Amino acid sequence: MEIRRFQFIPRLHFHKKRSEVKQPFAQVLGVSLLKPLKGVDPNLISNLETFFTLDYPKYEILLCVQDQDDPAVDVCKKLLGKYPNVDAGLFIGGKKVGINPKINNLMPGYEAAKYGLVWICDSGIRVKPDTLTDLTNQMTEKVGLVHGLPYVADRQGFAATLEQVYFGTSHPRSYISANVTGIKCVTGMSCLMRKDVLDQAGGLVAFAQYIAEDYFMAKAIADRGWKFSMATQVALQNSGSYSIGQFQSRMIRWTKLRINMVPATVLEPVSECFLASLIIGWAAHHVFRWDMMVFFMCHCLAWFIADYIQLTGVQGGPLSFSKLDFAVAWFIRESMAVQIFLSALWDPTISWRTGRYRLRCGGTAEEILDV
């Protein structure tokens, strides 16, 4: 394992719209950023560079790459050389502690982390200069985990539009509703957590038996009496590699994980527009003698309008595509919902990164090795 560290010289940049650190608690504690990296996509270097220009006085960047020959190593070295005054380290080799490749990759960085807060953030995330300030502002004395609502940056192509429609309509509807009602719903794309609480739960190694490590880390923190808080900024995904096929595969994988962790997920299809509208339309017909198909069409139209309003709210500005593009992407996404769910039920195995895994009830998994 190769480790490169650079001396940290505190820097604080000033911008007209810079978010101030509001809580004295946040000013005292530093943040160790754990960045799992594998491979290079067209946006990796620009995404990663945004973390080197964060406007925060006390943080370190721990770049974790599994293989010496991974092209991400050269990207990391380039940025380390470009920003020598940023406290940053490159960890190559990982540490095999379980079946989860992300945990294995992050272990050396986690063991070297020197601050009380750890921020695990995926490679495809892009941040603003005040993003870390926003996260730490939410980390009050009773909060053990701060997470961001997943969303997608503006990119070109219909696949990008499809992703943005999903992460601006269906996903935040369930994600925000769960958190507002007290249900612990967290994705691991961008999570700021108390390291001592994770250590009490056994550290990262305790979650290496799971594929959905984010769910079980959040559960461990909640089980110890800590609250969750959501950042005001979204966790902005900006991967340079995307397609409709990749989107479908990702949704199927997530559904498989949810089914194995939370069996009640089998009821999830009734929360989707078309199936829910059919059920409600059938009920309206039998109770009020209304025309079922007219009710179905009106209900879908109302859902469609509400989704568009919600998407513009999550976007926080004008959309990068037309209303027609939205309509087409929305219809295709809604039409995919049942097919994605049935595909998840059909095959309990998942492919993730370079491995294949067989899921077990309760969320654990075993790696499928080619003989």
mmCIF file of C-alpha atoms in Angstrom:
data_model
loop_
_atom_site.group_PDB
_atom_site.id
_atom_site.type_symbol
_atom_site.label_atom_id
_atom_site.label_comp_id
_atom_site.label_asym_id
_atom_site.label_seq_id
_atom_site.Cartn_x
_atom_site.Cartn_y
_atom_site.Cartn_z
ATOM 1 C CA MET A 1 0.000 0.000 0.000
ATOM 2 C CA GLU A 2 1.371 3.375 -1.000
ATOM 3 C CA ILE A 3 0.618 6.437 1.138
ATOM 4 C CA ARG A 4 1.426 10.005 0.188
ATOM 5 C CA ARG A 5 0.653 12.853 2.574
ATOM 6 C CA PHE A 6 1.102 16.569 2.195
ATOM 7 C CA GLN A 7 1.453 19.250 4.828
ATOM 8 C CA PHE A 8 -1.743 21.171 5.554
ATOM 9 C CA ILE A 9 -1.712 24.970 5.527
ATOM 10 C CA PRO A 10 -5.120 26.319 6.619
ATOM 11 C CA ARG A 11 -6.761 28.462 3.970
ATOM 12 C CA LEU A 12 -10.046 30.301 4.041
ATOM 13 C CA HIS A 13 -11.316 31.788 0.805
ATOM 14 C CA PHE A 14 -13.871 34.566 0.817
ATOM 15 C CA HIS A 15 -16.689 34.841 -1.660
ATOM 16 C CA LYS A 16 -19.627 37.187 -1.715
ATOM 17 C CA LYS A 17 -22.059 34.308 -1.281
ATOM 18 C CA ARG A 18 -19.922 32.185 1.012
ATOM 19 C CA SER A 19 -21.880 30.267 3.686
ATOM 20 C CA GLU A 20 -20.711 31.147 7.178
ATOM 21 C CA VAL A 21 -20.050 28.419 9.739
ATOM 22 C CA LYS A 22 -22.906 29.050 12.154
ATOM 23 C CA GLN A 23 -22.220 26.523 14.885
ATOM 24 C CA PRO A 24 -19.178 26.840 17.166
ATOM 25 C CA PHE A 25 -19.310 23.023 17.366
ATOM 26 C CA ALA A 26 -18.656 22.799 13.629
ATOM 27 C CA GLN A 27 -15.743 25.226 13.872
ATOM 28 C CA VAL A 28 -13.946 23.051 16.426
ATOM 29 C CA LEU A 29 -14.169 19.677 14.679
ATOM 30 C CA GLY A 30 -12.262 18.921 11.516
ATOM 31 C CA VAL A 31 -13.477 16.656 8.729
ATOM 32 C CA SER A 32 -11.753 13.680 7.123
ATOM 33 C CA LEU A 33 -13.042 13.207 3.573
ATOM 34 C CA LEU A 34 -12.925 9.572 2.394
ATOM 35 C CA LYS A 35 -13.017 9.354 -1.381
ATOM 36 C CA PRO A 36 -13.417 5.869 -2.933
ATOM 37 C CA LEU A 37 -12.076 5.837 -6.492
ATOM 38 C CA LYS A 38 -12.094 3.207 -9.206
ATOM 39 C CA GLY A 39 -11.504 3.939 -12.875
ATOM 40 C CA VAL A 40 -11.757 7.245 -14.688
ATOM 41 C CA ASP A 41 -14.724 8.798 -16.422
ATOM 42 C CA PRO A 42 -14.672 12.073 -18.414
ATOM 43 C CA ASN A 43 -15.786 14.169 -15.424
ATOM 44 C CA LEU A 44 -13.634 12.619 -12.709
ATOM 45 C CA ILE A 45 -10.856 15.188 -12.574
ATOM 46 C CA SER A 46 -13.218 18.188 -12.631
ATOM 47 C CA ASN A 47 -15.457 16.607 -9.974
ATOM 48 C CA LEU A 48 -12.538 15.681 -7.753
ATOM 49 C CA GLU A 49 -10.948 19.109 -8.079
ATOM 50 C CA THR A 50 -13.984 20.748 -6.467
ATOM 51 C CA PHE A 51 -13.035 19.034 -3.195
ATOM 52 C CA PHE A 52 -9.569 20.599 -3.304
ATOM 53 C CA THR A 53 -11.122 24.071 -3.444
ATOM 54 C CA LEU A 54 -13.592 23.710 -0.583
ATOM 55 C CA ASP A 55 -13.979 26.852 1.513
ATOM 56 C CA TYR A 56 -13.522 25.194 4.899
ATOM 57 C CA PRO A 57 -10.705 25.776 7.396
ATOM 58 C CA LYS A 58 -10.044 22.288 8.741
ATOM 59 C CA TYR A 59 -10.332 19.195 6.573
ATOM 60 C CA GLU A 60 -8.245 16.481 4.946
ATOM 61 C CA ILE A 61 -8.778 14.544 1.711
ATOM 62 C CA LEU A 62 -8.083 10.802 1.812
ATOM 63 C CA LEU A 63 -8.061 9.427 -1.746
ATOM 64 C CA CYS A 64 -8.487 5.652 -1.819
ATOM 65 C CA VAL A 65 -7.689 3.520 -4.877
ATOM 66 C CA GLN A 66 -7.729 -0.267 -4.842
ATOM 67 C CA ASP A 67 -5.246 -1.077 -7.618
ATOM 68 C CA GLN A 68 -1.842 0.404 -8.408
ATOM 69 C CA ASP A 69 -2.587 0.223 -12.143
ATOM 70 C CA ASP A 70 -5.915 2.050 -11.867
ATOM 71 C CA PRO A 71 -5.844 5.206 -14.053
ATOM 72 C CA ALA A 72 -7.448 7.082 -11.139
ATOM 73 C CA VAL A 73 -4.008 7.021 -9.477
ATOM 74 C CA ASP A 74 -2.605 9.401 -12.105
ATOM 75 C CA VAL A 75 -5.587 11.728 -11.682
ATOM 76 C CA CYS A 76 -4.997 11.824 -7.927
ATOM 77 C CA LYS A 77 -1.284 12.511 -8.292
ATOM 78 C CA LYS A 78 -2.007 15.319 -10.738
ATOM 79 C CA LEU A 79 -4.340 17.036 -8.275
ATOM 80 C CA LEU A 80 -2.013 16.441 -5.324
ATOM 81 C CA GLY A 81 0.712 18.195 -7.274
ATOM 82 C CA LYS A 82 -1.586 21.037 -8.324
ATOM 83 C CA TYR A 83 -2.760 21.697 -4.744
ATOM 84 C CA PRO A 84 0.274 21.074 -2.513
ATOM 85 C CA ASN A 85 -1.129 23.237 0.291
ATOM 86 C CA VAL A 86 -4.212 21.082 0.747
ATOM 87 C CA ASP A 87 -3.961 18.369 3.388
ATOM 88 C CA ALA A 88 -4.372 15.280 1.212
ATOM 89 C CA GLY A 89 -3.212 11.691 1.037
ATOM 90 C CA LEU A 90 -3.315 8.920 -1.549
ATOM 91 C CA PHE A 91 -3.886 5.348 -0.321
ATOM 92 C CA ILE A 92 -3.326 2.539 -2.799
ATOM 93 C CA GLY A 93 -4.061 -1.124 -2.172
ATOM 94 C CA GLY A 94 -7.076 -1.185 0.090
ATOM 95 C CA LYS A 95 -7.534 -3.794 2.804
ATOM 96 C CA LYS A 96 -9.626 -6.944 2.405
ATOM 97 C CA VAL A 97 -11.962 -7.082 5.407
ATOM 98 C CA GLY A 98 -15.178 -8.372 3.802
ATOM 99 C CA ILE A 99 -17.156 -8.707 0.588
ATOM 100 C CA ASN A 100 -17.952 -5.004 0.134
ATOM 101 C CA PRO A 101 -15.382 -3.559 -2.327
ATOM 102 C CA LYS A 102 -16.080 0.036 -1.295
ATOM 103 C CA ILE A 103 -15.352 -0.713 2.364
ATOM 104 C CA ASN A 104 -12.214 -2.674 1.424
ATOM 105 C CA ASN A 105 -11.048 0.279 -0.636
ATOM 106 C CA LEU A 106 -11.692 2.844 2.129
ATOM 107 C CA MET A 107 -10.174 0.940 5.058
ATOM 108 C CA PRO A 108 -6.610 2.387 4.899
ATOM 109 C CA GLY A 109 -7.975 5.917 4.624
ATOM 110 C CA TYR A 110 -10.427 5.374 7.465
ATOM 111 C CA GLU A 111 -7.679 4.036 9.726
ATOM 112 C CA ALA A 112 -5.534 7.092 8.939
ATOM 113 C CA ALA A 113 -8.345 9.650 9.440
ATOM 114 C CA LYS A 114 -7.374 12.170 12.112
ATOM 115 C CA TYR A 115 -10.570 14.183 12.579
ATOM 116 C CA GLY A 116 -13.752 13.550 14.535
ATOM 117 C CA LEU A 117 -16.040 13.723 11.531
ATOM 118 C CA VAL A 118 -15.733 11.488 8.466
ATOM 119 C CA TRP A 119 -17.326 12.428 5.172
ATOM 120 C CA ILE A 120 -17.785 9.505 2.784
ATOM 121 C CA CYS A 121 -18.491 10.870 -0.666
ATOM 122 C CA ASP A 122 -18.686 8.988 -3.960
ATOM 123 C CA SER A 123 -16.348 9.680 -6.874
ATOM 124 C CA GLY A 124 -19.088 11.027 -9.144
ATOM 125 C CA ILE A 125 -20.169 13.794 -6.755
ATOM 126 C CA ARG A 126 -19.444 17.459 -7.506
ATOM 127 C CA VAL A 127 -19.500 20.080 -4.738
ATOM 128 C CA LYS A 128 -19.613 23.846 -4.295
ATOM 129 C CA PRO A 129 -17.026 25.751 -2.218
ATOM 130 C CA ASP A 130 -19.465 26.001 0.706
ATOM 131 C CA THR A 131 -20.812 22.427 0.593
ATOM 132 C CA LEU A 132 -18.770 21.216 3.562
ATOM 133 C CA THR A 133 -19.785 24.302 5.540
ATOM 134 C CA ASP A 134 -23.402 23.450 4.805
ATOM 135 C CA LEU A 135 -22.918 19.867 6.025
ATOM 136 C CA THR A 136 -21.183 20.844 9.263
ATOM 137 C CA ASN A 137 -23.808 23.503 9.978
ATOM 138 C CA GLN A 138 -26.327 20.659 10.300
ATOM 139 C CA MET A 139 -24.053 18.600 12.586
ATOM 140 C CA THR A 140 -25.423 19.891 15.892
ATOM 141 C CA GLU A 141 -24.787 18.256 19.249
ATOM 142 C CA LYS A 142 -27.552 15.631 18.960
ATOM 143 C CA VAL A 143 -26.965 14.828 15.286
ATOM 144 C CA GLY A 144 -24.799 11.859 14.362
ATOM 145 C CA LEU A 145 -25.219 11.833 10.573
ATOM 146 C CA VAL A 146 -25.803 14.494 7.920
ATOM 147 C CA HIS A 147 -26.762 13.429 4.398
ATOM 148 C CA GLY A 148 -27.638 15.097 1.131
ATOM 149 C CA LEU A 149 -30.607 14.525 -1.140
ATOM 150 C CA PRO A 150 -29.245 12.785 -4.261
ATOM 151 C CA TYR A 151 -29.743 14.747 -7.472
ATOM 152 C CA VAL A 152 -28.082 14.936 -10.901
ATOM 153 C CA ALA A 153 -26.173 17.766 -12.564
ATOM 154 C CA ASP A 154 -27.223 19.164 -15.943
ATOM 155 C CA ARG A 155 -25.677 17.053 -18.704
ATOM 156 C CA GLN A 156 -26.306 16.414 -22.372
ATOM 157 C CA GLY A 157 -28.380 13.578 -23.850
ATOM 158 C CA PHE A 158 -31.661 11.817 -23.168
ATOM 159 C CA ALA A 159 -30.120 9.390 -20.640
ATOM 160 C CA ALA A 160 -29.074 12.394 -18.538
ATOM 161 C CA THR A 161 -32.606 13.801 -18.786
ATOM 162 C CA LEU A 162 -34.043 10.454 -17.679
ATOM 163 C CA GLU A 163 -31.771 10.363 -14.629
ATOM 164 C CA GLN A 164 -32.568 13.952 -13.715
ATOM 165 C CA VAL A 165 -36.298 13.325 -13.992
ATOM 166 C CA TYR A 166 -36.060 10.291 -11.695
ATOM 167 C CA PHE A 167 -33.885 12.005 -9.096
ATOM 168 C CA GLY A 168 -36.103 15.083 -9.199
ATOM 169 C CA THR A 169 -39.495 13.346 -8.990
ATOM 170 C CA SER A 170 -39.914 9.753 -7.791
ATOM 171 C CA HIS A 171 -36.771 9.499 -5.678
ATOM 172 C CA PRO A 172 -37.070 12.726 -3.629
ATOM 173 C CA ARG A 173 -40.803 12.108 -3.115
ATOM 174 C CA SER A 174 -40.042 8.938 -1.136
ATOM 175 C CA TYR A 175 -36.684 10.124 0.247
ATOM 176 C CA ILE A 176 -37.926 13.403 1.717
ATOM 177 C CA SER A 177 -41.226 11.912 2.886
ATOM 178 C CA ALA A 178 -39.382 9.177 4.783
ATOM 179 C CA ASN A 179 -37.085 11.630 6.540
ATOM 180 C CA VAL A 180 -39.905 14.050 7.386
ATOM 181 C CA THR A 181 -41.927 11.232 8.971
ATOM 182 C CA GLY A 182 -38.967 9.949 10.979
ATOM 183 C CA ILE A 183 -38.058 6.957 8.810
ATOM 184 C CA LYS A 184 -34.280 6.655 8.456
ATOM 185 C CA CYS A 185 -33.714 6.860 4.712
ATOM 186 C CA VAL A 186 -30.105 7.585 3.755
ATOM 187 C CA THR A 187 -28.007 7.019 0.651
ATOM 188 C CA GLY A 188 -24.240 6.847 0.930
ATOM 189 C CA MET A 189 -23.424 9.206 -1.941
ATOM 190 C CA SER A 190 -22.559 11.979 0.513
ATOM 191 C CA CYS A 191 -22.687 11.323 4.280
ATOM 192 C CA LEU A 192 -21.006 13.192 7.126
ATOM 193 C CA MET A 193 -20.768 11.025 10.244
ATOM 194 C CA ARG A 194 -19.235 11.017 13.713
ATOM 195 C CA LYS A 195 -16.223 8.734 13.635
ATOM 196 C CA ASP A 196 -16.422 7.825 17.326
ATOM 197 C CA VAL A 197 -19.980 6.560 16.849
ATOM 198 C CA LEU A 198 -18.903 4.426 13.883
ATOM 199 C CA ASP A 199 -16.023 3.115 15.988
ATOM 200 C CA GLN A 200 -18.465 2.172 18.749
ATOM 201 C CA ALA A 201 -20.323 0.104 16.142
ATOM 202 C CA GLY A 202 -17.080 -1.634 15.161
ATOM 203 C CA GLY A 203 -15.714 0.818 12.575
ATOM 204 C CA LEU A 204 -16.030 0.358 8.825
ATOM 205 C CA VAL A 205 -15.040 -3.289 9.105
ATOM 206 C CA ALA A 206 -18.351 -4.019 10.846
ATOM 207 C CA PHE A 207 -20.212 -3.140 7.647
ATOM 208 C CA ALA A 208 -18.016 -5.024 5.186
ATOM 209 C CA GLN A 209 -20.407 -7.996 5.112
ATOM 210 C CA TYR A 210 -23.110 -5.850 3.483
ATOM 211 C CA ILE A 211 -23.388 -4.454 -0.029
ATOM 212 C CA ALA A 212 -25.670 -1.619 1.146
ATOM 213 C CA GLU A 213 -23.236 -0.436 3.792
ATOM 214 C CA ASP A 214 -24.821 3.030 3.910
ATOM 215 C CA TYR A 215 -28.139 1.651 5.190
ATOM 216 C CA PHE A 216 -26.484 -0.331 7.976
ATOM 217 C CA MET A 217 -24.146 2.493 9.019
ATOM 218 C CA ALA A 218 -27.153 4.787 9.308
ATOM 219 C CA LYS A 219 -29.025 2.125 11.290
ATOM 220 C CA ALA A 220 -26.071 1.677 13.670
ATOM 221 C CA ILE A 221 -25.937 5.427 14.319
ATOM 222 C CA ALA A 222 -29.717 5.630 14.859
ATOM 223 C CA ASP A 223 -29.660 2.613 17.192
ATOM 224 C CA ARG A 224 -27.260 4.522 19.438
ATOM 225 C CA GLY A 225 -29.707 7.368 19.878
ATOM 226 C CA TRP A 226 -28.326 9.889 17.391
ATOM 227 C CA LYS A 227 -30.487 11.987 15.100
ATOM 228 C CA PHE A 228 -30.103 12.549 11.366
ATOM 229 C CA SER A 229 -30.161 15.839 9.506
ATOM 230 C CA MET A 230 -30.392 16.651 5.805
ATOM 231 C CA ALA A 231 -28.098 19.207 4.191
ATOM 232 C CA THR A 232 -29.652 22.192 2.433
ATOM 233 C CA GLN A 233 -27.590 21.402 -0.672
ATOM 234 C CA VAL A 234 -28.171 18.310 -2.799
ATOM 235 C CA ALA A 235 -25.598 15.574 -3.331
ATOM 236 C CA LEU A 236 -24.925 16.476 -6.955
ATOM 237 C CA GLN A 237 -24.057 13.457 -9.124
ATOM 238 C CA ASN A 238 -22.013 14.391 -12.170
ATOM 239 C CA SER A 239 -20.739 11.149 -13.662
ATOM 240 C CA GLY A 240 -19.404 11.446 -17.193
ATOM 241 C CA SER A 241 -20.460 7.886 -18.008
ATOM 242 C CA TYR A 242 -24.200 7.286 -18.258
ATOM 243 C CA SER A 243 -26.764 5.547 -20.444
ATOM 244 C CA ILE A 244 -30.325 4.255 -20.272
ATOM 245 C CA GLY A 245 -28.972 0.730 -19.754
ATOM 246 C CA GLN A 246 -26.762 1.862 -16.872
ATOM 247 C CA PHE A 247 -29.727 3.646 -15.313
ATOM 248 C CA GLN A 248 -31.883 0.517 -15.513
ATOM 249 C CA SER A 249 -29.129 -1.669 -14.043
ATOM 250 C CA ARG A 250 -28.630 0.762 -11.191
ATOM 251 C CA MET A 251 -32.364 0.873 -10.374
ATOM 252 C CA ILE A 252 -32.616 -2.925 -10.468
ATOM 253 C CA ARG A 253 -29.609 -3.255 -8.141
ATOM 254 C CA TRP A 254 -31.072 -0.758 -5.660
ATOM 255 C CA THR A 255 -34.441 -2.547 -5.727
ATOM 256 C CA LYS A 256 -32.801 -5.916 -5.039
ATOM 257 C CA LEU A 257 -30.989 -4.440 -2.045
ATOM 258 C CA ARG A 258 -34.159 -2.864 -0.652
ATOM 259 C CA ILE A 259 -36.123 -6.097 -1.028
ATOM 260 C CA ASN A 260 -33.495 -8.047 0.936
ATOM 261 C CA MET A 261 -33.083 -5.397 3.642
ATOM 262 C CA VAL A 262 -36.725 -4.336 4.020
ATOM 263 C CA PRO A 263 -39.212 -7.028 2.921
ATOM 264 C CA ALA A 264 -42.037 -4.438 2.862
ATOM 265 C CA THR A 265 -40.413 -3.181 -0.347
ATOM 266 C CA VAL A 266 -42.590 -5.738 -2.174
ATOM 267 C CA LEU A 267 -45.403 -3.183 -1.821
ATOM 268 C CA GLU A 268 -43.343 -0.475 -3.530
ATOM 269 C CA PRO A 269 -44.940 -0.774 -7.012
ATOM 270 C CA VAL A 270 -48.277 0.543 -5.683
ATOM 271 C CA SER A 271 -46.521 3.860 -4.982
ATOM 272 C CA GLU A 272 -45.764 4.342 -8.681
ATOM 273 C CA CYS A 273 -48.037 6.516 -10.801
ATOM 274 C CA PHE A 274 -49.619 4.113 -13.279
ATOM 275 C CA LEU A 275 -50.348 1.257 -10.877
ATOM 276 C CA ALA A 276 -51.538 3.612 -8.124
ATOM 277 C CA SER A 277 -53.808 5.425 -10.584
ATOM 278 C CA LEU A 278 -55.313 2.124 -11.750
ATOM 279 C CA ILE A 279 -56.029 1.005 -8.185
ATOM 280 C CA ILE A 280 -57.542 4.350 -7.191
ATOM 281 C CA GLY A 281 -59.501 4.496 -10.451
ATOM 282 C CA TRP A 282 -60.924 1.029 -9.796
ATOM 283 C CA ALA A 283 -61.903 2.077 -6.262
ATOM 284 C CA ALA A 284 -63.522 5.311 -7.519
ATOM 285 C CA HIS A 285 -65.504 3.330 -10.075
ATOM 286 C CA HIS A 286 -66.865 0.849 -7.535
ATOM 287 C CA VAL A 287 -67.537 3.387 -4.780
ATOM 288 C CA PHE A 288 -68.731 6.442 -6.747
ATOM 289 C CA ARG A 289 -69.520 4.856 -10.135
ATOM 290 C CA TRP A 290 -67.065 7.210 -11.863
ATOM 291 C CA ASP A 291 -65.609 6.224 -15.216
ATOM 292 C CA MET A 292 -62.461 4.293 -14.364
ATOM 293 C CA MET A 293 -60.378 5.310 -17.406
ATOM 294 C CA VAL A 294 -61.338 8.994 -17.156
ATOM 295 C CA PHE A 295 -60.337 8.973 -13.492
ATOM 296 C CA PHE A 296 -57.110 7.137 -14.366
ATOM 297 C CA MET A 297 -56.150 9.740 -16.995
ATOM 298 C CA CYS A 298 -57.001 12.686 -14.733
ATOM 299 C CA HIS A 299 -55.064 11.176 -11.830
ATOM 300 C CA CYS A 300 -52.002 10.578 -14.048
ATOM 301 C CA LEU A 301 -52.205 14.151 -15.350
ATOM 302 C CA ALA A 302 -52.333 15.557 -11.832
ATOM 303 C CA TRP A 303 -49.354 13.353 -10.852
ATOM 304 C CA PHE A 304 -47.436 14.503 -13.938
ATOM 305 C CA ILE A 305 -48.003 18.200 -13.130
ATOM 306 C CA ALA A 306 -47.055 17.710 -9.477
ATOM 307 C CA ASP A 307 -43.848 15.921 -10.521
ATOM 308 C CA TYR A 308 -42.899 18.765 -12.854
ATOM 309 C CA ILE A 309 -43.403 21.310 -10.078
ATOM 310 C CA GLN A 310 -41.343 19.178 -7.695
ATOM 311 C CA LEU A 311 -38.536 18.769 -10.241
ATOM 312 C CA THR A 312 -38.243 22.521 -10.759
ATOM 313 C CA GLY A 313 -38.118 22.944 -6.980
ATOM 314 C CA VAL A 314 -35.293 20.429 -6.571
ATOM 315 C CA GLN A 315 -33.460 21.972 -9.533
ATOM 316 C CA GLY A 316 -33.681 25.422 -7.948
ATOM 317 C CA GLY A 317 -33.664 27.095 -11.360
ATOM 318 C CA PRO A 318 -34.570 26.568 -15.010
ATOM 319 C CA LEU A 319 -34.376 23.024 -16.344
ATOM 320 C CA SER A 320 -31.791 22.168 -18.975
ATOM 321 C CA PHE A 321 -34.364 20.415 -21.169
ATOM 322 C CA SER A 322 -37.764 21.233 -22.644
ATOM 323 C CA LYS A 323 -41.209 20.355 -21.289
ATOM 324 C CA LEU A 324 -41.549 17.860 -24.149
ATOM 325 C CA ASP A 325 -38.290 16.167 -23.101
ATOM 326 C CA PHE A 326 -39.615 16.039 -19.550
ATOM 327 C CA ALA A 327 -42.896 14.479 -20.676
ATOM 328 C CA VAL A 328 -41.162 11.771 -22.708
ATOM 329 C CA ALA A 329 -38.617 10.981 -19.968
ATOM 330 C CA TRP A 330 -41.328 10.984 -17.288
ATOM 331 C CA PHE A 331 -43.512 8.564 -19.269
ATOM 332 C CA ILE A 332 -40.611 6.198 -19.989
ATOM 333 C CA ARG A 333 -39.432 6.273 -16.368
ATOM 334 C CA GLU A 334 -42.921 5.531 -15.042
ATOM 335 C CA SER A 335 -43.349 2.749 -17.611
ATOM 336 C CA MET A 336 -40.060 1.176 -16.455
ATOM 337 C CA ALA A 337 -41.095 0.973 -12.794
ATOM 338 C CA VAL A 338 -42.916 -2.374 -12.771
ATOM 339 C CA GLN A 339 -40.417 -3.975 -15.189
ATOM 340 C CA ILE A 340 -37.527 -2.914 -12.937
ATOM 341 C CA PHE A 341 -39.282 -4.362 -9.896
ATOM 342 C CA LEU A 342 -40.021 -7.691 -11.589
ATOM 343 C CA SER A 343 -36.429 -7.923 -12.845
ATOM 344 C CA ALA A 344 -35.211 -7.420 -9.288
ATOM 345 C CA LEU A 345 -37.442 -10.235 -8.029
ATOM 346 C CA TRP A 346 -36.378 -12.609 -10.802
ATOM 347 C CA ASP A 347 -32.668 -12.748 -9.973
ATOM 348 C CA PRO A 348 -31.303 -12.314 -6.405
ATOM 349 C CA THR A 349 -27.719 -11.755 -7.559
ATOM 350 C CA ILE A 350 -26.212 -8.370 -8.326
ATOM 351 C CA SER A 351 -23.198 -7.152 -10.247
ATOM 352 C CA TRP A 352 -21.370 -4.234 -8.653
ATOM 353 C CA ARG A 353 -18.024 -2.811 -9.674
ATOM 354 C CA THR A 354 -15.995 -5.862 -10.752
ATOM 355 C CA GLY A 355 -17.772 -8.496 -8.638
ATOM 356 C CA ARG A 356 -20.976 -10.522 -8.535
ATOM 357 C CA TYR A 357 -22.799 -11.119 -5.261
ATOM 358 C CA ARG A 358 -25.672 -13.273 -4.007
ATOM 359 C CA LEU A 359 -27.910 -11.404 -1.585
ATOM 360 C CA ARG A 360 -29.287 -12.952 1.573
ATOM 361 C CA CYS A 361 -32.336 -11.982 3.569
ATOM 362 C CA GLY A 362 -31.352 -9.312 6.078
ATOM 363 C CA GLY A 363 -28.911 -7.529 3.775
ATOM 364 C CA THR A 364 -25.779 -9.675 3.989
ATOM 365 C CA ALA A 365 -24.210 -11.040 0.813
ATOM 366 C CA GLU A 366 -21.674 -13.520 -0.456
ATOM 367 C CA GLU A 367 -19.369 -13.052 -3.392
ATOM 368 C CA ILE A 368 -19.849 -15.363 -6.369
ATOM 369 C CA LEU A 369 -16.450 -16.542 -7.481
ATOM 370 C CA ASP A 370 -15.872 -17.872 -10.989
ATOM 371 C CA VAL A 371 -14.460 -21.390 -10.893
#
